[in-house]
PDB file of N, CA and C in Angstrom:
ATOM      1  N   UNK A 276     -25.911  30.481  20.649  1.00  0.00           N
ATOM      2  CA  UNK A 276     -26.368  29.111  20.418  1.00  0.00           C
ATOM      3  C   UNK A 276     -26.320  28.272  21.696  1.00  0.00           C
ATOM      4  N   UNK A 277     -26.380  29.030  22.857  1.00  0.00           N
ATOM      5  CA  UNK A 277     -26.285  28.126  24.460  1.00  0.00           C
ATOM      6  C   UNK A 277     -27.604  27.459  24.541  1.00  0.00           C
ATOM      7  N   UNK A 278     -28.441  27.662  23.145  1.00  0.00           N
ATOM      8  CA  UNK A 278     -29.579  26.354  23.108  1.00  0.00           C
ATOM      9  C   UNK A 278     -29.652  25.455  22.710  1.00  0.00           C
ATOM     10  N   UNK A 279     -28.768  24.845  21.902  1.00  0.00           N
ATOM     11  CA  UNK A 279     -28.283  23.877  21.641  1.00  0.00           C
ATOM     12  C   UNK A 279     -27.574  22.780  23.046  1.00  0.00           C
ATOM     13  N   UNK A 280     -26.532  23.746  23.423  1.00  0.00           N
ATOM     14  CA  UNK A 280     -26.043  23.051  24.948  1.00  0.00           C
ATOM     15  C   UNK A 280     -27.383  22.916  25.869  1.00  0.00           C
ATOM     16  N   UNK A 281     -28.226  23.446  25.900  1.00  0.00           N
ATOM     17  CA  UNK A 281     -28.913  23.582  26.951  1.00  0.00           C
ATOM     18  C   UNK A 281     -30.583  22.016  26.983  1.00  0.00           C
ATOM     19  N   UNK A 282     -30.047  22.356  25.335  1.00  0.00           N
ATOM     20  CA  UNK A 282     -31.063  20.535  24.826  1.00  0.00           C
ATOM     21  C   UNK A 282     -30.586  20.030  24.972  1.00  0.00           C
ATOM     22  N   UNK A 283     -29.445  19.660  24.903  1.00  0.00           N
ATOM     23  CA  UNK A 283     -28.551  18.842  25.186  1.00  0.00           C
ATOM     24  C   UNK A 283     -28.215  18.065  26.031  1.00  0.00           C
ATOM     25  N   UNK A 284     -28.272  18.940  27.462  1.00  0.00           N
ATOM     26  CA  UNK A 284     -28.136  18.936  28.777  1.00  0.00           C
ATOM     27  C   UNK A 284     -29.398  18.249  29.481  1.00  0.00           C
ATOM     28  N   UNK A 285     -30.640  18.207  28.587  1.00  0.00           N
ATOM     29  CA  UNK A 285     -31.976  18.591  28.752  1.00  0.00           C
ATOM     30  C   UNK A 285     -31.927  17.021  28.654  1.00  0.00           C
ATOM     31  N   UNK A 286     -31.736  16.599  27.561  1.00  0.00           N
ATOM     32  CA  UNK A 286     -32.432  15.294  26.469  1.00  0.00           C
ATOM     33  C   UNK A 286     -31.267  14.475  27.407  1.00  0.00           C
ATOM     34  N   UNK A 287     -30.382  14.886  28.078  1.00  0.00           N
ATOM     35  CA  UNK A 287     -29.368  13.618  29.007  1.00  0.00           C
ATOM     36  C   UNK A 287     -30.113  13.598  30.217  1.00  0.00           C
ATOM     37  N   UNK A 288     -30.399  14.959  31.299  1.00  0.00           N
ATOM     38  CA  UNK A 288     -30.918  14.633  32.360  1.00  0.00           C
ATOM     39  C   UNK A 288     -32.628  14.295  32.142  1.00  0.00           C
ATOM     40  N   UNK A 289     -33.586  14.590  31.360  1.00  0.00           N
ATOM     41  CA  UNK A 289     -34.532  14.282  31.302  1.00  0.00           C
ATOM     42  C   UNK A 289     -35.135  13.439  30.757  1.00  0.00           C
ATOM     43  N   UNK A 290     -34.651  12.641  29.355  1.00  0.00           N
ATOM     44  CA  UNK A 290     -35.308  12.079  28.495  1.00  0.00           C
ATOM     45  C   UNK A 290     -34.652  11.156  28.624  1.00  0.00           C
ATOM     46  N   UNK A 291     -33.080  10.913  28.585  1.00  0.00           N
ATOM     47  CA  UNK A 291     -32.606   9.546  28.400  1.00  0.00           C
ATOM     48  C   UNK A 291     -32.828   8.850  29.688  1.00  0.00           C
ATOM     49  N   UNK A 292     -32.730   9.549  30.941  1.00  0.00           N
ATOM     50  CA  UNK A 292     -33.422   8.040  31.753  1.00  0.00           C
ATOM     51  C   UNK A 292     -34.599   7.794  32.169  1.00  0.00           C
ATOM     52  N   UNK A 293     -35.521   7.961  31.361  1.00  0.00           N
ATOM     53  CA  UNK A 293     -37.231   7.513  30.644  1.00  0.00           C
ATOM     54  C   UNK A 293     -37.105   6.835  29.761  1.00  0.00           C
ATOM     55  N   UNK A 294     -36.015   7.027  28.663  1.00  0.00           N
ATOM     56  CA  UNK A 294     -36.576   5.433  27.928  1.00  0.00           C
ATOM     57  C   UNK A 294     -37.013   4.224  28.461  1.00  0.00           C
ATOM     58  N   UNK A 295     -37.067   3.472  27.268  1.00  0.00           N
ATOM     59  CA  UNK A 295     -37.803   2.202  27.822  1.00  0.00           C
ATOM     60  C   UNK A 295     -37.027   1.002  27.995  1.00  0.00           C
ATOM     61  N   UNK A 296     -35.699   1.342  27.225  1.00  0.00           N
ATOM     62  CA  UNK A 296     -34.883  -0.030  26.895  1.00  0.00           C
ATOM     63  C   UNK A 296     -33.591   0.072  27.217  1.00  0.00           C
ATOM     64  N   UNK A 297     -32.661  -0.281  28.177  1.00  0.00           N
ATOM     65  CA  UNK A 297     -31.485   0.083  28.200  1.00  0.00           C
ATOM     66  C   UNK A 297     -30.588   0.340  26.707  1.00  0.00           C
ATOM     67  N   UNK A 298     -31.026  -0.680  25.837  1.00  0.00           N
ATOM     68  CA  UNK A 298     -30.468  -0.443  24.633  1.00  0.00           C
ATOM     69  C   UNK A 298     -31.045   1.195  23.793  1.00  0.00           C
ATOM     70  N   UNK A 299     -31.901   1.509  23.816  1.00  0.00           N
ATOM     71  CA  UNK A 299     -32.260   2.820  24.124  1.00  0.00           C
ATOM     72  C   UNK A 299     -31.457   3.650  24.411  1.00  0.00           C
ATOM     73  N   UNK A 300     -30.991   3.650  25.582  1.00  0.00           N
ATOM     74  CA  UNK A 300     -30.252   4.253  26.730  1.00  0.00           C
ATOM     75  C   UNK A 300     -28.747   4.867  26.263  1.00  0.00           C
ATOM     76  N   UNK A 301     -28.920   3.696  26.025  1.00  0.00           N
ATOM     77  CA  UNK A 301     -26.923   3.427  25.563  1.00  0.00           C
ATOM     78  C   UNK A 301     -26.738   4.817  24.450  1.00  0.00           C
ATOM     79  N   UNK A 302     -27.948   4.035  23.402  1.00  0.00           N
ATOM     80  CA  UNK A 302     -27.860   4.698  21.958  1.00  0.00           C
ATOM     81  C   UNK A 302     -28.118   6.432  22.145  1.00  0.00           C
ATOM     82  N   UNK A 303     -29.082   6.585  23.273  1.00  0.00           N
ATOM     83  CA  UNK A 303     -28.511   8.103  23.099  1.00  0.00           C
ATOM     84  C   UNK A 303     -27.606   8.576  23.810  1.00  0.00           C
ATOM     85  N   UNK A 304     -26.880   8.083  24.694  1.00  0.00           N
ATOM     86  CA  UNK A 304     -25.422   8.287  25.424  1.00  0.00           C
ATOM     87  C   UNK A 304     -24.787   8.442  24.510  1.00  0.00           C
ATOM     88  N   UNK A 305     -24.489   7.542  23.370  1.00  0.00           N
ATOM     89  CA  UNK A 305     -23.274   7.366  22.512  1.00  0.00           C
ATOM     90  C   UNK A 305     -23.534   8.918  21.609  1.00  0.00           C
ATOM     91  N   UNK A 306     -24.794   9.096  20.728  1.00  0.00           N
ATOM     92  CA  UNK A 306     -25.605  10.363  20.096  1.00  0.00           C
ATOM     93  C   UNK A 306     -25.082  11.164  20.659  1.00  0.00           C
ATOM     94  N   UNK A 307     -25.167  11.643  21.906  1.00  0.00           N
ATOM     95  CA  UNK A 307     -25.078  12.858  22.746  1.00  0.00           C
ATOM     96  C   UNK A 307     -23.933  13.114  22.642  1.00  0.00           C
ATOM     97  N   UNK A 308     -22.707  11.712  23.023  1.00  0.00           N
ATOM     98  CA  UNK A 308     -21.325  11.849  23.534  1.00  0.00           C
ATOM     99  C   UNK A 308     -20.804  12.676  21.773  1.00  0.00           C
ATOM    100  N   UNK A 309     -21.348  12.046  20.578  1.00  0.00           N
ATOM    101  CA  UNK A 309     -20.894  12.289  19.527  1.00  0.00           C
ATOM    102  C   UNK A 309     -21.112  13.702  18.932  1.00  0.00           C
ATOM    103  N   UNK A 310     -22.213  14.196  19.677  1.00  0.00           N
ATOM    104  CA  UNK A 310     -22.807  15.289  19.376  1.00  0.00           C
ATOM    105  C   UNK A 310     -21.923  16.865  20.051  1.00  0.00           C
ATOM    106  N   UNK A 311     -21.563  16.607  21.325  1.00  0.00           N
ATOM    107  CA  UNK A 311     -20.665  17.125  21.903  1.00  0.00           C
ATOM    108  C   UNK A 311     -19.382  16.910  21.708  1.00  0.00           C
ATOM    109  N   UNK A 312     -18.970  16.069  21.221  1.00  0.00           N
ATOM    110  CA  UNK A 312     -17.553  16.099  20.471  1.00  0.00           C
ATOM    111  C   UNK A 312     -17.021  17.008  18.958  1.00  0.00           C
ATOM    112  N   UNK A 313     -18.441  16.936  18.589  1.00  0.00           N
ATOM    113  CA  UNK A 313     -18.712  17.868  17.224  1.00  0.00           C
ATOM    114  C   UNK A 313     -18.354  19.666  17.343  1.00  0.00           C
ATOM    115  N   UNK A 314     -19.769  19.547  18.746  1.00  0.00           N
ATOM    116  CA  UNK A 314     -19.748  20.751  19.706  1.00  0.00           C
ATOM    117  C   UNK A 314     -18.177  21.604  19.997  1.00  0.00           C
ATOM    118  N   UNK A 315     -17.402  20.782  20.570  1.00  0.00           N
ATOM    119  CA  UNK A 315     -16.215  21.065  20.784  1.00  0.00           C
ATOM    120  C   UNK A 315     -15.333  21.632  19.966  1.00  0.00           C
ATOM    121  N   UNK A 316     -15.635  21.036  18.059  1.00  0.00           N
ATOM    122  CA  UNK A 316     -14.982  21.379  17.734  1.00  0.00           C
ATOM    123  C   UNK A 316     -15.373  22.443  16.627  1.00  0.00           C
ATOM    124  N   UNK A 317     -16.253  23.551  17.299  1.00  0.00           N
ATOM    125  CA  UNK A 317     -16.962  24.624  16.796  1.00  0.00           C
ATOM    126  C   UNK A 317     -18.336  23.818  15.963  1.00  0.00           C
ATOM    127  N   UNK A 318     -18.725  22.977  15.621  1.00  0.00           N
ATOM    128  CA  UNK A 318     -20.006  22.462  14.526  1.00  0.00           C
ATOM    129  C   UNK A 318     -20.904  22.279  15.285  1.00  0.00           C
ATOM    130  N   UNK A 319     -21.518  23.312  16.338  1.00  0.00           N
ATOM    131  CA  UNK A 319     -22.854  23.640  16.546  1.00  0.00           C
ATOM    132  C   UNK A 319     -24.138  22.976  15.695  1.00  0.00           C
ATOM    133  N   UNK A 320     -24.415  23.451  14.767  1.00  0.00           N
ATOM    134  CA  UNK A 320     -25.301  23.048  13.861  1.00  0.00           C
ATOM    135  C   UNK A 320     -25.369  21.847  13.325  1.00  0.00           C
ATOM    136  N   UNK A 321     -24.213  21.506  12.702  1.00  0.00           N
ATOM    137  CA  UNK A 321     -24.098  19.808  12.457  1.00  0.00           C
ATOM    138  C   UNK A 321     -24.603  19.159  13.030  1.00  0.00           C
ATOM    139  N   UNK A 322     -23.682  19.135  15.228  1.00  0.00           N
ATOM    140  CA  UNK A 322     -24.049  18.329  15.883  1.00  0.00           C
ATOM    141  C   UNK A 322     -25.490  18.362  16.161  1.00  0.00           C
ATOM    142  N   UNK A 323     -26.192  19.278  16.430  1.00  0.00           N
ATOM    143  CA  UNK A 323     -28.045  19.208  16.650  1.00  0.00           C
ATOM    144  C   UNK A 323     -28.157  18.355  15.279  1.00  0.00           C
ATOM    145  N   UNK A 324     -28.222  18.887  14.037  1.00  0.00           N
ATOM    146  CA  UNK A 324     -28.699  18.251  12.783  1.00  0.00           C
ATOM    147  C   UNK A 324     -28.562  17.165  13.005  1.00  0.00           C
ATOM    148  N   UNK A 325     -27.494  16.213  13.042  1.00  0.00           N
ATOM    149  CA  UNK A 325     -27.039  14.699  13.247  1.00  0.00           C
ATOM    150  C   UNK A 325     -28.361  14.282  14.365  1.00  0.00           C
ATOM    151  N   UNK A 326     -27.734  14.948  15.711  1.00  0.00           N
ATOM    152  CA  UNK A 326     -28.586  14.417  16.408  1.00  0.00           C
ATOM    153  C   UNK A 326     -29.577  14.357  16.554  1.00  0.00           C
ATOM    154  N   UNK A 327     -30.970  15.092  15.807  1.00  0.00           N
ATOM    155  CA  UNK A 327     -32.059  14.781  15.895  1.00  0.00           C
ATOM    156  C   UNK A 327     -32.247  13.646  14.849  1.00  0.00           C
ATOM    157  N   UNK A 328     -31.516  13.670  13.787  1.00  0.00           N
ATOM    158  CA  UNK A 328     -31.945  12.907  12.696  1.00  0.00           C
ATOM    159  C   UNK A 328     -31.594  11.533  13.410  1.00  0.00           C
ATOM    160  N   UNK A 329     -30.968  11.236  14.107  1.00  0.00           N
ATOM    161  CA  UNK A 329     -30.900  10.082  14.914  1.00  0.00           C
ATOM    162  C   UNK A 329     -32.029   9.832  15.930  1.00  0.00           C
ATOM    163  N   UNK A 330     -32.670  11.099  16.559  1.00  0.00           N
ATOM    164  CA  UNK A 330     -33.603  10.966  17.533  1.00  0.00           C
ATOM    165  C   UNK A 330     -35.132  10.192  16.725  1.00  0.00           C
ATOM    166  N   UNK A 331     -35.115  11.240  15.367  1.00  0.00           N
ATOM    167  CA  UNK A 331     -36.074  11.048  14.431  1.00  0.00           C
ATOM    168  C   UNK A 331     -36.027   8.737  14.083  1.00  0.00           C
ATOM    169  N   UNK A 332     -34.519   8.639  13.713  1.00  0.00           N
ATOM    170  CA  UNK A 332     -34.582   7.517  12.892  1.00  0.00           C
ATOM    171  C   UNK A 332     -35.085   6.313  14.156  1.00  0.00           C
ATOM    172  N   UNK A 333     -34.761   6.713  15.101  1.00  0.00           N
ATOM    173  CA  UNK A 333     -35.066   5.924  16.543  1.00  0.00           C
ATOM    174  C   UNK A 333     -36.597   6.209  16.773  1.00  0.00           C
ATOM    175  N   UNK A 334     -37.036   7.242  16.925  1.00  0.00           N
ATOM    176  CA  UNK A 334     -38.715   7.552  17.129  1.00  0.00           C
ATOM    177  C   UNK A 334     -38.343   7.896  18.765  1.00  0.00           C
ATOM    178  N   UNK A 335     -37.521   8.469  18.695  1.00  0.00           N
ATOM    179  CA  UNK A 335     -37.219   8.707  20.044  1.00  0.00           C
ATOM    180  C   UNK A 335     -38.389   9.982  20.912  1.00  0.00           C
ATOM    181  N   UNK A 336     -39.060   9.657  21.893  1.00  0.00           N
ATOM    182  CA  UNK A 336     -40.053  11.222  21.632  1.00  0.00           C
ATOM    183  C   UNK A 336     -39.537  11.923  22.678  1.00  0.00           C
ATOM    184  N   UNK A 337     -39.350  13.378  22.540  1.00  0.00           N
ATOM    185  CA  UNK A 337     -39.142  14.425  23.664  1.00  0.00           C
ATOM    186  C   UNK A 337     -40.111  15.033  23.448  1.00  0.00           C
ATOM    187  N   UNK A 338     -40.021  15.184  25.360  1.00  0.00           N
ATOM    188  CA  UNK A 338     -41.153  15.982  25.596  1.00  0.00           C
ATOM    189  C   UNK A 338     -40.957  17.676  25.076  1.00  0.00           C
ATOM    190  N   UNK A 339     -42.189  18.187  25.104  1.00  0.00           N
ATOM    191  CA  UNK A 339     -42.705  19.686  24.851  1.00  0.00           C
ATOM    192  C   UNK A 339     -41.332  20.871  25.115  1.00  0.00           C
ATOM    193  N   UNK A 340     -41.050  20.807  26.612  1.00  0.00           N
ATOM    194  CA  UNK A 340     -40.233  21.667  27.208  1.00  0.00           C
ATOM    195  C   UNK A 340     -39.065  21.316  26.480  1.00  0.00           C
ATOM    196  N   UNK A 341     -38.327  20.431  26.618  1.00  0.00           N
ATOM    197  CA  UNK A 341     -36.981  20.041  25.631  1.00  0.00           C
ATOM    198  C   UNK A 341     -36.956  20.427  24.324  1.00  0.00           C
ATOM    199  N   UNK A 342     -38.033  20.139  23.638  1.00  0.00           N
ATOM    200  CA  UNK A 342     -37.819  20.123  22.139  1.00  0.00           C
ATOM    201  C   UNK A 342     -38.075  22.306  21.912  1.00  0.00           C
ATOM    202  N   UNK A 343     -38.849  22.714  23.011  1.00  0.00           N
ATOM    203  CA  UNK A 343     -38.721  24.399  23.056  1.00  0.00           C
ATOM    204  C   UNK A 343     -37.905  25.349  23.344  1.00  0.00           C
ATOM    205  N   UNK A 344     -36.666  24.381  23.834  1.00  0.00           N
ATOM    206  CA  UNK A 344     -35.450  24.699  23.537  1.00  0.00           C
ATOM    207  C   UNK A 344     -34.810  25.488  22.425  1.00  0.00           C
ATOM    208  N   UNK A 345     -34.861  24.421  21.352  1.00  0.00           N
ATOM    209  CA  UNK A 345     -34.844  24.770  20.117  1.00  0.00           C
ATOM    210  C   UNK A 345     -36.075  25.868  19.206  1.00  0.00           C
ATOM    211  N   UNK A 346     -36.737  26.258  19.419  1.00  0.00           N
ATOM    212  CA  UNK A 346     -37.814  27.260  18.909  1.00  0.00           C
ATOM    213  C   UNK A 346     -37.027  28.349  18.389  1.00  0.00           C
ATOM    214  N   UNK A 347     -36.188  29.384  18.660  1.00  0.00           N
ATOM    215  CA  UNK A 347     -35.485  30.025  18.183  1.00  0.00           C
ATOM    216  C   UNK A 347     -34.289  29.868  17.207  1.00  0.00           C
ATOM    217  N   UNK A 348     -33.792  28.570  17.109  1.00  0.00           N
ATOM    218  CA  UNK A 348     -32.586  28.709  16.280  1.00  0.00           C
ATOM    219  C   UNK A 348     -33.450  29.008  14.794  1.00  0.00           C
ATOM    220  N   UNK A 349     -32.105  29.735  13.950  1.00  0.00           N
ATOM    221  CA  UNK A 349     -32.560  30.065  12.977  1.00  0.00           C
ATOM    222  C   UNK A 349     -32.097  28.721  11.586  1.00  0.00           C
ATOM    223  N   UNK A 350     -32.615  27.605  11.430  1.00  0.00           N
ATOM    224  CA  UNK A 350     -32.241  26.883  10.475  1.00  0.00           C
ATOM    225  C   UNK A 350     -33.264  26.305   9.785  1.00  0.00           C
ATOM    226  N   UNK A 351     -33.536  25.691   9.055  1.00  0.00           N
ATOM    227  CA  UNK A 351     -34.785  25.462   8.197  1.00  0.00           C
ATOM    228  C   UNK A 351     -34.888  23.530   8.545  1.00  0.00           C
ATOM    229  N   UNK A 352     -33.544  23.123   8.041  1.00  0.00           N
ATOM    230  CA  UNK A 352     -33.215  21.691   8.678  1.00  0.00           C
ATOM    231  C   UNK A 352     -33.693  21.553  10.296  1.00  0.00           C
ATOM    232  N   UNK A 353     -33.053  22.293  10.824  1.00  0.00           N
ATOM    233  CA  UNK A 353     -33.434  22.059  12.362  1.00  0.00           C
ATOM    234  C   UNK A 353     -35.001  21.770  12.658  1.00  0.00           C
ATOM    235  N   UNK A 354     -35.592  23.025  12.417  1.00  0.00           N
ATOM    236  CA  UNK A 354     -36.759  23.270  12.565  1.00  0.00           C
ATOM    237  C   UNK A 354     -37.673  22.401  12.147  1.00  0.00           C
ATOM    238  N   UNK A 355     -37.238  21.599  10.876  1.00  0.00           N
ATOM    239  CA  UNK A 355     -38.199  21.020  10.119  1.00  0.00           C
ATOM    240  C   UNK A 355     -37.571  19.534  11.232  1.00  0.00           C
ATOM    241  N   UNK A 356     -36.748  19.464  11.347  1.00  0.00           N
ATOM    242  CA  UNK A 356     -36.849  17.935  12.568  1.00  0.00           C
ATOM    243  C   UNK A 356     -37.618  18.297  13.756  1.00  0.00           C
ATOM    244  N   UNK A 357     -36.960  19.026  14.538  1.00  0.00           N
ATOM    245  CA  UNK A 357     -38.362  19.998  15.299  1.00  0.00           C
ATOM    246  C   UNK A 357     -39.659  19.880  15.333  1.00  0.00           C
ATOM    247  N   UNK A 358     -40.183  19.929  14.284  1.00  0.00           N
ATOM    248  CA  UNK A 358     -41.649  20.100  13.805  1.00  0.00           C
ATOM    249  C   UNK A 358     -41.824  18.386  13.858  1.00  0.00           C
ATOM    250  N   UNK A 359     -41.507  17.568  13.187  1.00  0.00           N
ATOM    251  CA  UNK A 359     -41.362  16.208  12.639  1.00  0.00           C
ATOM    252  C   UNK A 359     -41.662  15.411  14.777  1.00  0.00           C
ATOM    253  N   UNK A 360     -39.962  16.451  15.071  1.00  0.00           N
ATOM    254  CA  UNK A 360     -40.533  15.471  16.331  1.00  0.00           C
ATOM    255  C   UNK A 360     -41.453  15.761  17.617  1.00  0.00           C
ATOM    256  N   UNK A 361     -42.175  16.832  17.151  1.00  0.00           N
ATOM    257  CA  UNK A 361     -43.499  17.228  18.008  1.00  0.00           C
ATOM    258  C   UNK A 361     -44.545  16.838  17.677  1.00  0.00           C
ATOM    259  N   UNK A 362     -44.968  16.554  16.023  1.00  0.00           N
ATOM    260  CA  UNK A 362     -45.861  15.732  15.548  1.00  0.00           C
ATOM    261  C   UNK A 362     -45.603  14.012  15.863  1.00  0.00           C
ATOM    262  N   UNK A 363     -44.127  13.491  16.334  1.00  0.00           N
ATOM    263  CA  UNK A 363     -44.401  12.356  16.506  1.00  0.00           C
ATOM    264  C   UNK A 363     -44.713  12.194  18.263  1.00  0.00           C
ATOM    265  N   UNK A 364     -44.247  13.301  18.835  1.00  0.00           N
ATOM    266  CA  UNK A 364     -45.033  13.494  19.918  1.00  0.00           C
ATOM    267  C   UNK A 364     -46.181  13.306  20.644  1.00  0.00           C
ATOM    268  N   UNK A 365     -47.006  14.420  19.357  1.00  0.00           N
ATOM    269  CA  UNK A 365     -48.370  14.853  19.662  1.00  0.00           C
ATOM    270  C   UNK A 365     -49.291  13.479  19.075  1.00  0.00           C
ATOM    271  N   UNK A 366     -48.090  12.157  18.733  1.00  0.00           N
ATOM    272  CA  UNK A 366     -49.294  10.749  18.264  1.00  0.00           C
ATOM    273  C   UNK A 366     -49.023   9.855  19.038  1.00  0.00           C
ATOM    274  N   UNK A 367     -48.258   9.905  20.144  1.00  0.00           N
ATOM    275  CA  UNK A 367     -48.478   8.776  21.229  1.00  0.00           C
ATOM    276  C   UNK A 367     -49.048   9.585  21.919  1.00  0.00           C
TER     277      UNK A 367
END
């Protein structure tokens, strides 16, 4: 599951300093920080789940390469945020 860490890593150095709004900014610092605290304590899956559904409730968009990260995990939840946030992608 070093794809999970590796979006992770991805959506901090690439995506969060492109937003548009420092308040933006913050909110996925805090996501991330919470997400890796999860991480730590073995809940892999949770922490992605949480955190996209936060990326989702924000309209947050990642790009192509980041979100292909995730293409392989095997979860149905995941995937289906996945899907959700490439279609909100593919409309700006």
């Amino acid at each position: 599951m070093r794809q999970i860490e590796n979006f992770i890593d991805r959506l901090e150095k690439v995506v969060k300093p492109n937003l548009p709004t420092d308040e933006l900014i913050s909110y996925v610092t805090t996501i991330i920080k919470d997400a890796r605290e999860l991480i730590a304590f073995g809940e892999k899956k949770l922490a992605l789940d949480i955190l996209l559904e936060n990326l989702i409730e924000e309209r947050i968009l990642i790009d192509k390469e980041t979100l292909a990260l995730l293409a392989d995990i095997d979860d149905e939840d995941i995937q289906s945020s996945v899907a959700y946030l490439s279609v909100l992608l593919n409309k700006y």
